[in-house]
């Protein structure tokens, strides 16, 4: 089960990195309004980690679009406006992050390397003790 969870995590990293890349490369932007901002606390090994979420509304090709994105500046509050990047074929996968494809790809590679190491360790444990 843990291996499947790690594989799903790898898929999610690759999917979101591709969505952000397509949004940045499309050249399409829109003014969006923050309609909700909240923080979730995730505890891993008794270490709490705060994750900032923002929900945005914008108009793409004449229709209303809403999406939620993790990250972003903690100072961004409900009612604030910001520029979002989106691809015409998938505006719900927009991003309010400034384009930084190199940093985004580096983060994806580091995440995938960590998950791959986790899968290898889990498989070795299963073989040894299974």
PDB file of C-alpha atoms in Angstrom:
ATOM      1  CA  UNK A   1       0.000   0.000   0.000  1.00  0.00           C
ATOM      2  CA  UNK A   2       2.836   2.390   0.858  1.00  0.00           C
ATOM      3  CA  UNK A   3       4.469   1.694  -2.500  1.00  0.00           C
ATOM      4  CA  UNK A   4       1.231   2.535  -4.315  1.00  0.00           C
ATOM      5  CA  UNK A   5       0.971   5.771  -2.368  1.00  0.00           C
ATOM      6  CA  UNK A   6       4.523   6.727  -3.342  1.00  0.00           C
ATOM      7  CA  UNK A   7       3.833   5.884  -7.000  1.00  0.00           C
ATOM      8  CA  UNK A   8       0.696   8.027  -6.919  1.00  0.00           C
ATOM      9  CA  UNK A   9       2.765  10.852  -5.385  1.00  0.00           C
ATOM     10  CA  UNK A  10       5.231  10.614  -8.252  1.00  0.00           C
ATOM     11  CA  UNK A  11       2.397  10.739 -10.778  1.00  0.00           C
ATOM     12  CA  UNK A  12       0.921  13.806  -9.027  1.00  0.00           C
ATOM     13  CA  UNK A  13       4.285  15.608  -9.122  1.00  0.00           C
ATOM     14  CA  UNK A  14       4.725  14.948 -12.844  1.00  0.00           C
ATOM     15  CA  UNK A  15       1.111  15.923 -13.628  1.00  0.00           C
ATOM     16  CA  UNK A  16       1.206  19.244 -11.735  1.00  0.00           C
ATOM     17  CA  UNK A  17       4.642  20.177 -13.096  1.00  0.00           C
ATOM     18  CA  UNK A  18       3.312  19.618 -16.625  1.00  0.00           C
ATOM     19  CA  UNK A  19       0.169  21.652 -15.941  1.00  0.00           C
ATOM     20  CA  UNK A  20       2.182  24.594 -14.640  1.00  0.00           C
ATOM     21  CA  UNK A  21       4.596  24.402 -17.596  1.00  0.00           C
ATOM     22  CA  UNK A  22       1.709  24.414 -20.095  1.00  0.00           C
ATOM     23  CA  UNK A  23       0.077  27.352 -18.289  1.00  0.00           C
ATOM     24  CA  UNK A  24       3.297  29.406 -18.370  1.00  0.00           C
ATOM     25  CA  UNK A  25       4.096  28.509 -21.994  1.00  0.00           C
ATOM     26  CA  UNK A  26       0.584  29.264 -23.300  1.00  0.00           C
ATOM     27  CA  UNK A  27       1.111  33.007 -22.925  1.00  0.00           C
ATOM     28  CA  UNK A  28      -2.467  33.389 -21.635  1.00  0.00           C
ATOM     29  CA  UNK A  29      -2.951  35.440 -18.481  1.00  0.00           C
ATOM     30  CA  UNK A  30      -5.889  36.893 -16.601  1.00  0.00           C
ATOM     31  CA  UNK A  31      -6.528  38.979 -13.512  1.00  0.00           C
ATOM     32  CA  UNK A  32      -7.820  36.740 -10.743  1.00  0.00           C
ATOM     33  CA  UNK A  33      -9.306  37.505  -7.362  1.00  0.00           C
ATOM     34  CA  UNK A  34      -8.548  35.551  -4.192  1.00  0.00           C
ATOM     35  CA  UNK A  35     -11.891  34.241  -2.915  1.00  0.00           C
ATOM     36  CA  UNK A  36     -10.534  32.084  -0.101  1.00  0.00           C
ATOM     37  CA  UNK A  37      -7.240  31.774   1.758  1.00  0.00           C
ATOM     38  CA  UNK A  38      -6.538  29.150   4.396  1.00  0.00           C
ATOM     39  CA  UNK A  39      -3.748  27.206   6.050  1.00  0.00           C
ATOM     40  CA  UNK A  40      -3.585  23.477   6.662  1.00  0.00           C
ATOM     41  CA  UNK A  41      -1.150  22.030   9.149  1.00  0.00           C
ATOM     42  CA  UNK A  42       0.423  18.735   8.154  1.00  0.00           C
ATOM     43  CA  UNK A  43       2.361  16.853  10.831  1.00  0.00           C
ATOM     44  CA  UNK A  44       5.103  14.475   9.752  1.00  0.00           C
ATOM     45  CA  UNK A  45       7.219  12.791  12.448  1.00  0.00           C
ATOM     46  CA  UNK A  46       5.784  15.159  15.058  1.00  0.00           C
ATOM     47  CA  UNK A  47       6.953  18.182  13.045  1.00  0.00           C
ATOM     48  CA  UNK A  48       4.101  20.480  12.022  1.00  0.00           C
ATOM     49  CA  UNK A  49       4.298  22.072   8.586  1.00  0.00           C
ATOM     50  CA  UNK A  50       2.001  24.920   7.568  1.00  0.00           C
ATOM     51  CA  UNK A  51       0.770  24.854   3.965  1.00  0.00           C
ATOM     52  CA  UNK A  52      -0.864  28.018   2.603  1.00  0.00           C
ATOM     53  CA  UNK A  53      -3.732  27.532   0.127  1.00  0.00           C
ATOM     54  CA  UNK A  54      -5.459  30.131  -2.049  1.00  0.00           C
ATOM     55  CA  UNK A  55      -8.630  29.761  -4.082  1.00  0.00           C
ATOM     56  CA  UNK A  56      -8.893  32.039  -7.117  1.00  0.00           C
ATOM     57  CA  UNK A  57     -11.666  33.175  -9.490  1.00  0.00           C
ATOM     58  CA  UNK A  58     -10.992  34.487 -12.988  1.00  0.00           C
ATOM     59  CA  UNK A  59     -12.598  34.623 -16.420  1.00  0.00           C
ATOM     60  CA  UNK A  60     -11.140  32.617 -19.317  1.00  0.00           C
ATOM     61  CA  UNK A  61     -12.673  32.822 -22.787  1.00  0.00           C
ATOM     62  CA  UNK A  62     -15.853  34.321 -21.348  1.00  0.00           C
ATOM     63  CA  UNK A  63     -16.477  31.709 -18.656  1.00  0.00           C
ATOM     64  CA  UNK A  64     -15.883  31.786 -14.925  1.00  0.00           C
ATOM     65  CA  UNK A  65     -13.078  29.572 -13.649  1.00  0.00           C
ATOM     66  CA  UNK A  66     -12.148  28.729 -10.055  1.00  0.00           C
ATOM     67  CA  UNK A  67      -9.050  26.874  -8.918  1.00  0.00           C
ATOM     68  CA  UNK A  68      -7.157  26.184  -5.697  1.00  0.00           C
ATOM     69  CA  UNK A  69      -3.390  26.247  -5.411  1.00  0.00           C
ATOM     70  CA  UNK A  70      -1.026  25.393  -2.568  1.00  0.00           C
ATOM     71  CA  UNK A  71       1.770  27.796  -1.835  1.00  0.00           C
ATOM     72  CA  UNK A  72       1.862  31.442  -2.662  1.00  0.00           C
ATOM     73  CA  UNK A  73       2.662  34.307  -0.367  1.00  0.00           C
ATOM     74  CA  UNK A  74       1.090  34.169   3.094  1.00  0.00           C
ATOM     75  CA  UNK A  75       0.336  37.891   2.790  1.00  0.00           C
ATOM     76  CA  UNK A  76      -2.100  37.258  -0.095  1.00  0.00           C
ATOM     77  CA  UNK A  77      -5.594  37.674   1.370  1.00  0.00           C
ATOM     78  CA  UNK A  78      -9.229  37.358   0.316  1.00  0.00           C
ATOM     79  CA  UNK A  79     -10.098  40.131  -2.127  1.00  0.00           C
ATOM     80  CA  UNK A  80      -6.539  40.586  -3.410  1.00  0.00           C
ATOM     81  CA  UNK A  81      -6.023  40.502  -7.167  1.00  0.00           C
ATOM     82  CA  UNK A  82      -3.146  38.776  -8.912  1.00  0.00           C
ATOM     83  CA  UNK A  83      -2.096  37.649 -12.363  1.00  0.00           C
ATOM     84  CA  UNK A  84      -2.716  33.995 -13.215  1.00  0.00           C
ATOM     85  CA  UNK A  85      -1.344  31.920 -16.081  1.00  0.00           C
ATOM     86  CA  UNK A  86      -3.524  29.318 -17.783  1.00  0.00           C
ATOM     87  CA  UNK A  87      -3.749  27.072 -20.827  1.00  0.00           C
ATOM     88  CA  UNK A  88      -6.888  27.466 -22.960  1.00  0.00           C
ATOM     89  CA  UNK A  89      -7.535  23.699 -22.998  1.00  0.00           C
ATOM     90  CA  UNK A  90      -7.341  23.396 -19.197  1.00  0.00           C
ATOM     91  CA  UNK A  91      -8.004  26.715 -17.403  1.00  0.00           C
ATOM     92  CA  UNK A  92      -8.885  24.905 -14.136  1.00  0.00           C
ATOM     93  CA  UNK A  93      -5.198  23.946 -13.872  1.00  0.00           C
ATOM     94  CA  UNK A  94      -4.057  27.569 -13.825  1.00  0.00           C
ATOM     95  CA  UNK A  95      -1.287  28.856 -11.605  1.00  0.00           C
ATOM     96  CA  UNK A  96      -0.763  32.135  -9.770  1.00  0.00           C
ATOM     97  CA  UNK A  97       2.941  31.376  -9.350  1.00  0.00           C
ATOM     98  CA  UNK A  98       5.446  33.492 -11.228  1.00  0.00           C
ATOM     99  CA  UNK A  99       7.073  31.555 -14.077  1.00  0.00           C
ATOM    100  CA  UNK A 100      10.144  29.701 -12.875  1.00  0.00           C
ATOM    101  CA  UNK A 101      10.361  26.547 -15.010  1.00  0.00           C
ATOM    102  CA  UNK A 102      13.916  25.707 -13.908  1.00  0.00           C
ATOM    103  CA  UNK A 103      13.096  25.829 -10.206  1.00  0.00           C
ATOM    104  CA  UNK A 104       9.821  23.965 -10.805  1.00  0.00           C
ATOM    105  CA  UNK A 105      11.616  21.196 -12.715  1.00  0.00           C
ATOM    106  CA  UNK A 106      14.356  20.958 -10.060  1.00  0.00           C
ATOM    107  CA  UNK A 107      11.718  20.535  -7.358  1.00  0.00           C
ATOM    108  CA  UNK A 108       9.998  17.831  -9.397  1.00  0.00           C
ATOM    109  CA  UNK A 109      13.264  15.960  -9.953  1.00  0.00           C
ATOM    110  CA  UNK A 110      14.161  16.111  -6.247  1.00  0.00           C
ATOM    111  CA  UNK A 111      10.674  14.888  -5.315  1.00  0.00           C
ATOM    112  CA  UNK A 112      10.839  12.028  -7.808  1.00  0.00           C
ATOM    113  CA  UNK A 113      14.318  10.990  -6.628  1.00  0.00           C
ATOM    114  CA  UNK A 114      13.110  10.909  -3.020  1.00  0.00           C
ATOM    115  CA  UNK A 115      10.017   8.874  -3.945  1.00  0.00           C
ATOM    116  CA  UNK A 116      12.087   6.485  -6.075  1.00  0.00           C
ATOM    117  CA  UNK A 117      14.460   5.918  -3.145  1.00  0.00           C
ATOM    118  CA  UNK A 118      11.440   5.275  -0.916  1.00  0.00           C
ATOM    119  CA  UNK A 119      10.033   2.703  -3.349  1.00  0.00           C
ATOM    120  CA  UNK A 120      13.405   0.951  -3.617  1.00  0.00           C
ATOM    121  CA  UNK A 121      13.744   0.815   0.173  1.00  0.00           C
ATOM    122  CA  UNK A 122      10.180  -0.479   0.588  1.00  0.00           C
ATOM    123  CA  UNK A 123      10.710  -3.186  -2.035  1.00  0.00           C
ATOM    124  CA  UNK A 124      13.975  -4.261  -0.362  1.00  0.00           C
ATOM    125  CA  UNK A 125      12.243  -4.441   3.024  1.00  0.00           C
ATOM    126  CA  UNK A 126       9.439  -6.537   1.489  1.00  0.00           C
ATOM    127  CA  UNK A 127      11.935  -8.902  -0.098  1.00  0.00           C
ATOM    128  CA  UNK A 128      14.046  -9.208   3.051  1.00  0.00           C
ATOM    129  CA  UNK A 129      11.212  -9.599   5.569  1.00  0.00           C
ATOM    130  CA  UNK A 130       8.314 -10.663   3.339  1.00  0.00           C
TER     131      UNK A 130
END
